[in-house]
Amino acid sequence: MTQKETSKGYFYTKIEHFDFDKFYSKKMRFSLHFLMWGGFGILLMLTYQLAYKLTFFEALMMTLRMTSVNMSVFYVFFYLIFPKFTYLNRFNSILLLLMSGIICGILWLFVTYLFSKIYVFLGIDIANGELKGAISMSANQTLKEAISPKRLIAQAMIIFANLSPFFFFKLLFEIFRVYNKVLKIQKQKASLEIENINIEKDFLKAQLNPHFLFNTLNNLYGLTIKKEDSAPEMILNLSEIMSYTLYESNTTKVPLSKELAFIQNYFQLEKMRYSNENRITLEISNFNHSNLMIAPLLTFTFIENAFKYGLKNKANCFLHLKIEIKEKEFRFHLQNDKMVGEENKNVGGIGTENARKRLQLLYPSKHRLTIHNCADTFEVKLSIDLD
């Protein structure tokens, strides 16, 4: 992993775990806004005093005017106009953005003009320096002149320069807030999907127990009546299957060796239900990775469906399963016969769809699943890249 990827992951994790709602309380919001405008006012006042040689009172009045003008535009845009963008499409958003730029510019000029009128009424003006008489000059205009398109264009760069720092930090803050919310929603969605996976897995286990047990116990009863030597082996297989489904499969992943043992035991018990004429084969090859892990019961739906819907065609009755592990890749290939004319039926139904979803959630971009529902055969090919 590169340093860039590590930094990105660290930054992503920090944003994801940051409790934005707790941090950005009303008290914190007021404090941040107070610091922002207070800091701007102090810097602006120093600029008026040092660069324009204004007296303390003159600098204070100009600072009050400019800060109030910027605050008016800032809060009108972000608290009245900005929320409207949420409900608009791209074209209308661009149109509103252009209109809001004009509205904010006019508002900036109007509030400036209003303050100038109030200051002149109170007898306040700049006595000396570059800004001498600036307030009275502004107040001597008519309202139409003060907010005219010509003046708006002339003051556009000044307005932009004054407002851009506040708009930049506010937009950056909003992007961070939205990104934080998106990450939390994604995390909640992932947690819900994992919960659904566990529900589906439990459903598989519940589905396995009554249906499978009923058939197995019937077979076991028949073997004990006949005093067959295979009865103890059948009891042992059943015991291992029940142990696996009740205890081992409760974790997110299990050792691949235990999953394969479960499949072998299940095959052995199912084979006892059919005559030796049925061609039922299981082949597991190249298994020499004892440390590999896999999600439990991933392939159970396909195997169960093969026994449930297969072995129906008297002319060509077969069920073949081949499992191969090659370079940490789990390869599953299952074929079985089916009655001619059933290719349009949804073999497996909800179980197959649940298996697809589990694979997509547990092994996104790490698995390949193909299902062929032909005229007289059904085939499942699955490969999973194991960690």
Tab-separated table of C-alpha atoms in Angstrom:
chain	number	residue	atom	x	y	z
A	1	MET	CA	0.000	0.000	0.000
A	2	THR	CA	1.394	3.397	-1.010
A	3	GLN	CA	1.794	6.367	1.311
A	4	LYS	CA	-0.862	8.216	-0.701
A	5	GLU	CA	-3.378	5.362	-0.227
A	6	THR	CA	-2.553	5.209	3.506
A	7	SER	CA	-3.118	8.947	3.925
A	8	LYS	CA	-6.367	8.737	1.992
A	9	GLY	CA	-7.585	5.871	4.166
A	10	TYR	CA	-6.622	7.746	7.334
A	11	PHE	CA	-8.417	10.900	6.177
A	12	TYR	CA	-11.477	8.859	5.120
A	13	THR	CA	-11.618	7.110	8.513
A	14	LYS	CA	-11.302	10.376	10.431
A	15	ILE	CA	-14.191	11.970	8.531
A	16	GLU	CA	-16.330	8.837	8.859
A	17	HIS	CA	-15.937	8.658	12.647
A	18	PHE	CA	-16.276	12.409	13.249
A	19	ASP	CA	-19.537	13.159	15.085
A	20	PHE	CA	-20.528	16.256	13.135
A	21	ASP	CA	-23.967	16.684	14.733
A	22	LYS	CA	-22.501	16.627	18.226
A	23	PHE	CA	-19.702	19.022	17.298
A	24	TYR	CA	-21.792	21.542	15.375
A	25	SER	CA	-24.252	22.428	18.133
A	26	LYS	CA	-26.032	25.787	18.316
A	27	LYS	CA	-23.472	27.063	20.797
A	28	MET	CA	-20.571	25.959	18.605
A	29	ARG	CA	-22.236	27.414	15.500
A	30	PHE	CA	-22.644	30.802	17.216
A	31	SER	CA	-19.050	30.720	18.457
A	32	LEU	CA	-17.602	29.914	15.028
A	33	HIS	CA	-19.620	32.636	13.314
A	34	PHE	CA	-18.643	35.126	16.021
A	35	LEU	CA	-14.967	34.265	15.590
A	36	MET	CA	-15.225	34.516	11.793
A	37	TRP	CA	-16.812	37.960	11.740
A	38	GLY	CA	-14.820	39.164	14.727
A	39	GLY	CA	-11.559	38.160	13.062
A	40	PHE	CA	-12.611	39.791	9.814
A	41	GLY	CA	-13.588	42.986	11.660
A	42	ILE	CA	-10.261	43.227	13.490
A	43	LEU	CA	-8.225	42.738	10.296
A	44	LEU	CA	-10.394	45.218	8.398
A	45	MET	CA	-10.129	47.805	11.143
A	46	LEU	CA	-6.326	47.491	11.197
A	47	THR	CA	-6.313	47.920	7.413
A	48	TYR	CA	-8.347	51.139	7.638
A	49	GLN	CA	-6.064	52.523	10.332
A	50	LEU	CA	-2.688	51.476	8.899
A	51	ALA	CA	-3.305	51.679	5.143
A	52	TYR	CA	-5.841	54.525	4.927
A	53	LYS	CA	-4.717	56.498	8.041
A	54	LEU	CA	-8.227	56.713	9.497
A	55	THR	CA	-8.887	57.616	13.087
A	56	PHE	CA	-10.041	54.884	15.462
A	57	PHE	CA	-13.663	56.100	15.300
A	58	GLU	CA	-13.635	56.403	11.497
A	59	ALA	CA	-12.069	52.931	11.133
A	60	LEU	CA	-14.665	51.523	13.547
A	61	MET	CA	-17.578	53.012	11.555
A	62	MET	CA	-16.210	51.775	8.214
A	63	THR	CA	-15.559	48.342	9.702
A	64	LEU	CA	-19.103	48.192	11.088
A	65	ARG	CA	-20.513	49.127	7.673
A	66	MET	CA	-18.414	46.655	5.667
A	67	THR	CA	-18.930	43.798	8.141
A	68	SER	CA	-22.705	44.362	8.185
A	69	VAL	CA	-22.812	44.460	4.379
A	70	ASN	CA	-20.909	41.161	4.084
A	71	MET	CA	-22.987	39.523	6.795
A	72	SER	CA	-26.234	40.541	5.066
A	73	VAL	CA	-25.185	38.973	1.775
A	74	PHE	CA	-23.671	35.902	3.443
A	75	TYR	CA	-26.758	34.979	5.471
A	76	VAL	CA	-29.253	35.766	2.721
A	77	PHE	CA	-27.375	33.497	0.313
A	78	PHE	CA	-26.592	30.551	2.602
A	79	TYR	CA	-29.769	30.528	4.695
A	80	LEU	CA	-32.388	31.638	2.166
A	81	ILE	CA	-31.067	30.856	-1.318
A	82	PHE	CA	-28.607	27.977	-0.851
A	83	PRO	CA	-31.165	25.458	0.587
A	84	LYS	CA	-33.209	25.820	-2.631
A	85	PHE	CA	-30.470	24.112	-4.650
A	86	THR	CA	-31.363	20.777	-3.031
A	87	TYR	CA	-34.669	20.580	-4.885
A	88	LEU	CA	-33.483	21.746	-8.334
A	89	ASN	CA	-32.054	19.937	-11.327
A	90	ARG	CA	-28.747	20.936	-12.906
A	91	PHE	CA	-30.158	23.530	-15.343
A	92	ASN	CA	-32.311	25.252	-12.732
A	93	SER	CA	-29.417	25.187	-10.257
A	94	ILE	CA	-27.164	27.026	-12.711
A	95	LEU	CA	-29.955	29.519	-13.433
A	96	LEU	CA	-30.530	30.121	-9.706
A	97	LEU	CA	-26.777	30.534	-9.148
A	98	LEU	CA	-26.592	33.248	-11.785
A	99	MET	CA	-29.664	34.993	-10.411
A	100	SER	CA	-28.376	34.757	-6.837
A	101	GLY	CA	-25.111	36.392	-7.924
A	102	ILE	CA	-27.055	39.391	-9.220
A	103	ILE	CA	-29.318	39.463	-6.147
A	104	CYS	CA	-26.360	39.342	-3.764
A	105	GLY	CA	-24.590	42.097	-5.685
A	106	ILE	CA	-27.637	44.349	-5.540
A	107	LEU	CA	-28.091	43.573	-1.825
A	108	TRP	CA	-24.438	44.450	-1.166
A	109	LEU	CA	-24.854	47.841	-2.903
A	110	PHE	CA	-28.184	48.535	-1.208
A	111	VAL	CA	-26.955	47.864	2.349
A	112	THR	CA	-23.831	49.949	1.664
A	113	TYR	CA	-26.023	52.805	0.439
A	114	LEU	CA	-28.338	52.441	3.441
A	115	PHE	CA	-25.438	52.672	5.914
A	116	SER	CA	-24.073	55.730	4.063
A	117	LYS	CA	-27.449	57.463	4.384
A	118	ILE	CA	-27.606	56.681	8.124
A	119	TYR	CA	-24.012	57.882	8.695
A	120	VAL	CA	-24.619	61.165	6.851
A	121	PHE	CA	-27.809	61.681	8.850
A	122	LEU	CA	-25.749	61.199	12.031
A	123	GLY	CA	-23.045	63.516	10.709
A	124	ILE	CA	-20.405	60.781	10.271
A	125	ASP	CA	-17.895	60.981	7.388
A	126	ILE	CA	-14.212	60.534	6.578
A	127	ALA	CA	-12.353	63.796	7.209
A	128	ASN	CA	-8.930	63.098	5.683
A	129	GLY	CA	-6.941	60.703	3.496
A	130	GLU	CA	-7.786	58.672	0.414
A	131	LEU	CA	-11.326	57.957	1.617
A	132	LYS	CA	-12.142	61.597	2.434
A	133	GLY	CA	-15.854	62.235	1.850
A	134	ALA	CA	-16.459	58.637	0.678
A	135	ILE	CA	-19.534	58.216	2.872
A	136	SER	CA	-21.226	61.461	1.767
A	137	MET	CA	-20.409	60.700	-1.887
A	138	SER	CA	-22.160	57.356	-1.541
A	139	ALA	CA	-25.133	58.885	0.267
A	140	ASN	CA	-25.586	61.684	-2.292
A	141	GLN	CA	-26.604	59.145	-4.960
A	142	THR	CA	-30.176	58.213	-5.597
A	143	LEU	CA	-31.202	54.630	-4.824
A	144	LYS	CA	-31.561	53.972	-8.549
A	145	GLU	CA	-27.986	55.147	-9.139
A	146	ALA	CA	-26.662	53.212	-6.155
A	147	ILE	CA	-27.974	49.844	-7.362
A	148	SER	CA	-27.852	50.448	-11.128
A	149	PRO	CA	-26.482	47.722	-13.435
A	150	LYS	CA	-23.571	50.027	-14.356
A	151	ARG	CA	-22.539	50.386	-10.713
A	152	LEU	CA	-23.063	46.661	-10.112
A	153	ILE	CA	-20.625	45.837	-12.918
A	154	ALA	CA	-18.149	48.474	-11.707
A	155	GLN	CA	-18.209	47.119	-8.133
A	156	ALA	CA	-18.311	43.423	-9.115
A	157	MET	CA	-14.622	42.724	-8.400
A	158	ILE	CA	-14.742	44.568	-5.066
A	159	ILE	CA	-17.847	42.624	-4.040
A	160	PHE	CA	-16.253	39.347	-5.118
A	161	ALA	CA	-12.992	40.113	-3.256
A	162	ASN	CA	-14.876	40.953	-0.066
A	163	LEU	CA	-17.186	37.947	-0.093
A	164	SER	CA	-14.995	35.178	-1.555
A	165	PRO	CA	-13.168	34.225	1.709
A	166	PHE	CA	-16.452	33.739	3.586
A	167	PHE	CA	-18.088	31.885	0.721
A	168	PHE	CA	-15.034	29.649	0.299
A	169	PHE	CA	-14.876	28.561	3.935
A	170	LYS	CA	-18.644	28.131	4.184
A	171	LEU	CA	-18.783	26.001	1.022
A	172	LEU	CA	-15.808	23.966	2.240
A	173	PHE	CA	-17.578	23.474	5.546
A	174	GLU	CA	-20.813	22.391	3.799
A	175	ILE	CA	-18.907	19.933	1.593
A	176	PHE	CA	-17.313	18.418	4.678
A	177	ARG	CA	-20.712	18.215	6.419
A	178	VAL	CA	-22.405	16.548	3.435
A	179	TYR	CA	-19.487	14.149	2.927
A	180	ASN	CA	-19.612	13.206	6.598
A	181	LYS	CA	-23.348	12.533	6.292
A	182	VAL	CA	-22.868	10.445	3.143
A	183	LEU	CA	-20.216	8.316	4.851
A	184	LYS	CA	-22.479	7.736	7.837
A	185	ILE	CA	-25.367	6.725	5.569
A	186	GLN	CA	-23.076	4.350	3.683
A	187	LYS	CA	-21.888	2.872	6.976
A	188	GLN	CA	-25.483	2.410	8.161
A	189	LYS	CA	-26.395	0.848	4.830
A	190	ALA	CA	-23.422	-1.520	5.038
A	191	SER	CA	-24.401	-2.488	8.589
A	192	LEU	CA	-27.958	-3.140	7.438
A	193	GLU	CA	-26.730	-5.239	4.527
A	194	ILE	CA	-24.505	-7.275	6.847
A	195	GLU	CA	-27.479	-7.773	9.153
A	196	ASN	CA	-29.538	-8.935	6.179
A	197	ILE	CA	-26.777	-11.363	5.250
A	198	ASN	CA	-26.860	-12.859	8.726
A	199	ILE	CA	-30.662	-13.116	8.549
A	200	GLU	CA	-30.401	-14.904	5.202
A	201	LYS	CA	-27.734	-17.225	6.587
A	202	ASP	CA	-29.930	-18.035	9.573
A	203	PHE	CA	-32.790	-18.630	7.164
A	204	LEU	CA	-30.646	-21.137	5.277
A	205	LYS	CA	-29.788	-22.910	8.502
A	206	ALA	CA	-33.445	-23.015	9.550
A	207	GLN	CA	-34.363	-24.258	6.083
A	208	LEU	CA	-31.711	-26.958	6.317
A	209	ASN	CA	-32.714	-28.349	9.674
A	210	PRO	CA	-36.403	-29.429	9.357
A	211	HIS	CA	-36.447	-30.454	5.691
A	212	PHE	CA	-33.092	-32.166	5.728
A	213	LEU	CA	-33.576	-33.774	9.119
A	214	PHE	CA	-36.904	-35.261	8.130
A	215	ASN	CA	-35.446	-37.029	5.095
A	216	THR	CA	-32.269	-38.085	6.884
A	217	LEU	CA	-34.066	-39.522	9.903
A	218	ASN	CA	-36.387	-41.463	7.610
A	219	ASN	CA	-33.356	-42.943	5.848
A	220	LEU	CA	-31.664	-43.623	9.156
A	221	TYR	CA	-34.775	-45.386	10.415
A	222	GLY	CA	-34.795	-47.587	7.334
A	223	LEU	CA	-31.114	-48.461	7.789
A	224	THR	CA	-31.522	-49.360	11.459
A	225	ILE	CA	-34.516	-51.581	10.667
A	226	LYS	CA	-32.381	-53.403	8.128
A	227	LYS	CA	-29.413	-53.290	10.528
A	228	GLU	CA	-27.204	-51.835	7.805
A	229	ASP	CA	-23.533	-51.266	8.648
A	230	SER	CA	-23.725	-47.742	7.207
A	231	ALA	CA	-26.106	-46.516	9.933
A	232	PRO	CA	-23.351	-45.461	12.430
A	233	GLU	CA	-21.539	-43.553	9.674
A	234	MET	CA	-24.779	-41.826	8.754
A	235	ILE	CA	-25.335	-40.784	12.383
A	236	LEU	CA	-21.785	-39.391	12.547
A	237	ASN	CA	-22.279	-37.412	9.339
A	238	LEU	CA	-25.542	-36.013	10.631
A	239	SER	CA	-23.904	-35.056	13.935
A	240	GLU	CA	-21.093	-33.178	12.157
A	241	ILE	CA	-23.556	-31.359	9.913
A	242	MET	CA	-25.675	-30.258	12.858
A	243	SER	CA	-22.590	-29.132	14.770
A	244	TYR	CA	-21.437	-27.065	11.797
A	245	THR	CA	-24.784	-25.381	11.137
A	246	LEU	CA	-25.482	-24.668	14.806
A	247	TYR	CA	-22.049	-23.517	15.989
A	248	GLU	CA	-19.385	-23.187	13.317
A	249	SER	CA	-21.373	-21.125	10.809
A	250	ASN	CA	-22.299	-18.361	13.262
A	251	THR	CA	-19.147	-16.433	12.363
A	252	THR	CA	-18.571	-14.203	9.325
A	253	LYS	CA	-16.029	-16.628	7.886
A	254	VAL	CA	-15.048	-20.206	8.612
A	255	PRO	CA	-12.026	-22.310	7.652
A	256	LEU	CA	-12.449	-23.611	4.126
A	257	SER	CA	-11.623	-27.102	5.349
A	258	LYS	CA	-14.723	-27.110	7.583
A	259	GLU	CA	-16.953	-25.831	4.769
A	260	LEU	CA	-15.667	-28.599	2.506
A	261	ALA	CA	-16.225	-31.187	5.246
A	262	PHE	CA	-19.822	-29.958	5.593
A	263	ILE	CA	-20.366	-30.357	1.834
A	264	GLN	CA	-18.904	-33.892	1.910
A	265	ASN	CA	-21.106	-34.927	4.838
A	266	TYR	CA	-24.180	-33.451	3.193
A	267	PHE	CA	-23.408	-35.299	-0.038
A	268	GLN	CA	-22.941	-38.603	1.744
A	269	LEU	CA	-26.279	-38.321	3.518
A	270	GLU	CA	-28.171	-37.235	0.408
A	271	LYS	CA	-26.672	-40.049	-1.665
A	272	MET	CA	-28.211	-42.583	0.712
A	273	ARG	CA	-31.654	-41.506	-0.478
A	274	TYR	CA	-30.952	-42.685	-4.020
A	275	SER	CA	-30.092	-46.009	-5.588
A	276	ASN	CA	-26.555	-46.807	-6.694
A	277	GLU	CA	-27.676	-46.401	-10.280
A	278	ASN	CA	-27.829	-42.667	-9.875
A	279	ARG	CA	-24.604	-41.026	-10.909
A	280	ILE	CA	-23.882	-38.744	-7.992
A	281	THR	CA	-20.260	-37.637	-7.728
A	282	LEU	CA	-18.287	-35.207	-5.623
A	283	GLU	CA	-14.702	-34.317	-6.439
A	284	ILE	CA	-12.523	-32.003	-4.338
A	285	SER	CA	-9.040	-31.424	-5.732
A	286	ASN	CA	-5.902	-29.372	-5.038
A	287	PHE	CA	-6.898	-28.540	-1.486
A	288	ASN	CA	-3.664	-27.759	0.325
A	289	HIS	CA	-4.404	-24.361	1.839
A	290	SER	CA	-5.429	-25.023	5.413
A	291	ASN	CA	-5.359	-21.315	6.294
A	292	LEU	CA	-7.984	-20.198	3.750
A	293	MET	CA	-11.290	-18.800	5.054
A	294	ILE	CA	-14.693	-18.553	3.364
A	295	ALA	CA	-18.183	-17.299	4.226
A	296	PRO	CA	-20.262	-20.259	5.492
A	297	LEU	CA	-23.061	-21.939	3.541
A	298	LEU	CA	-22.437	-19.901	0.385
A	299	THR	CA	-22.944	-22.836	-1.952
A	300	PHE	CA	-25.514	-24.735	0.090
A	301	THR	CA	-28.491	-23.331	-1.865
A	302	PHE	CA	-27.064	-24.574	-5.165
A	303	ILE	CA	-26.282	-28.034	-3.769
A	304	GLU	CA	-29.664	-28.404	-2.091
A	305	ASN	CA	-31.453	-27.302	-5.278
A	306	ALA	CA	-29.453	-29.838	-7.288
A	307	PHE	CA	-30.789	-32.683	-5.132
A	308	LYS	CA	-34.247	-31.146	-4.938
A	309	TYR	CA	-34.793	-30.431	-8.634
A	310	GLY	CA	-32.255	-32.827	-10.161
A	311	LEU	CA	-32.148	-36.583	-10.491
A	312	LYS	CA	-35.506	-36.423	-12.247
A	313	ASN	CA	-34.591	-37.504	-15.752
A	314	LYS	CA	-34.793	-41.284	-15.943
A	315	ALA	CA	-32.952	-41.366	-19.262
A	316	ASN	CA	-29.914	-39.423	-18.039
A	317	CYS	CA	-29.918	-39.091	-14.278
A	318	PHE	CA	-26.801	-37.434	-12.827
A	319	LEU	CA	-25.468	-34.911	-10.319
A	320	HIS	CA	-21.801	-33.911	-10.502
A	321	LEU	CA	-19.993	-31.467	-8.244
A	322	LYS	CA	-16.360	-30.517	-8.661
A	323	ILE	CA	-14.574	-28.191	-6.247
A	324	GLU	CA	-11.047	-27.028	-6.946
A	325	ILE	CA	-8.815	-24.667	-5.004
A	326	LYS	CA	-6.107	-23.114	-7.120
A	327	GLU	CA	-3.884	-20.244	-5.987
A	328	LYS	CA	-6.392	-19.087	-3.343
A	329	GLU	CA	-9.247	-19.281	-5.834
A	330	PHE	CA	-12.288	-21.339	-4.877
A	331	ARG	CA	-13.825	-22.953	-7.982
A	332	PHE	CA	-17.254	-24.560	-7.764
A	333	HIS	CA	-18.791	-26.413	-10.717
A	334	LEU	CA	-22.139	-28.160	-10.264
A	335	GLN	CA	-24.185	-29.972	-12.924
A	336	ASN	CA	-27.400	-31.940	-12.629
A	337	ASP	CA	-30.144	-33.250	-14.872
A	338	LYS	CA	-33.679	-31.885	-14.918
A	339	MET	CA	-36.954	-32.722	-16.534
A	340	VAL	CA	-37.202	-31.670	-20.169
A	341	GLY	CA	-39.310	-28.536	-20.640
A	342	GLU	CA	-38.490	-26.962	-17.244
A	343	GLU	CA	-35.824	-24.564	-18.565
A	344	ASN	CA	-38.176	-21.591	-18.217
A	345	LYS	CA	-38.907	-22.294	-14.586
A	346	ASN	CA	-37.121	-20.283	-11.918
A	347	VAL	CA	-35.229	-23.183	-10.390
A	348	GLY	CA	-34.137	-22.338	-6.868
A	349	GLY	CA	-36.300	-19.227	-6.608
A	350	ILE	CA	-35.593	-16.963	-3.653
A	351	GLY	CA	-32.732	-19.143	-2.437
A	352	THR	CA	-30.713	-18.527	-5.592
A	353	GLU	CA	-31.397	-14.778	-5.441
A	354	ASN	CA	-30.297	-14.689	-1.794
A	355	ALA	CA	-27.108	-16.515	-2.760
A	356	ARG	CA	-26.441	-13.904	-5.466
A	357	LYS	CA	-26.940	-11.070	-2.973
A	358	ARG	CA	-24.705	-12.684	-0.359
A	359	LEU	CA	-21.941	-13.119	-2.917
A	360	GLN	CA	-22.299	-9.521	-4.066
A	361	LEU	CA	-22.173	-8.172	-0.518
A	362	LEU	CA	-19.472	-10.469	0.848
A	363	TYR	CA	-17.242	-10.727	-2.230
A	364	PRO	CA	-17.865	-7.637	-4.397
A	365	SER	CA	-15.696	-7.763	-7.551
A	366	LYS	CA	-14.089	-10.932	-6.143
A	367	HIS	CA	-16.471	-13.539	-7.502
A	368	ARG	CA	-17.839	-14.774	-10.821
A	369	LEU	CA	-21.159	-16.619	-10.946
A	370	THR	CA	-22.792	-18.065	-14.037
A	371	ILE	CA	-25.959	-20.171	-14.080
A	372	HIS	CA	-27.105	-22.070	-17.175
A	373	ASN	CA	-30.677	-23.360	-17.151
A	374	CYS	CA	-30.798	-25.544	-20.263
A	375	ALA	CA	-33.434	-27.887	-21.676
A	376	ASP	CA	-32.458	-30.983	-19.676
A	377	THR	CA	-29.507	-29.816	-17.521
A	378	PHE	CA	-28.809	-27.186	-14.886
A	379	GLU	CA	-25.280	-25.866	-14.351
A	380	VAL	CA	-23.705	-23.539	-11.785
A	381	LYS	CA	-20.171	-22.178	-12.091
A	382	LEU	CA	-18.788	-20.105	-9.243
A	383	SER	CA	-15.296	-18.847	-8.549
A	384	ILE	CA	-14.286	-16.756	-5.497
A	385	ASP	CA	-10.989	-15.039	-4.813
A	386	LEU	CA	-10.336	-15.895	-1.183
A	387	ASP	CA	-8.219	-13.714	1.106
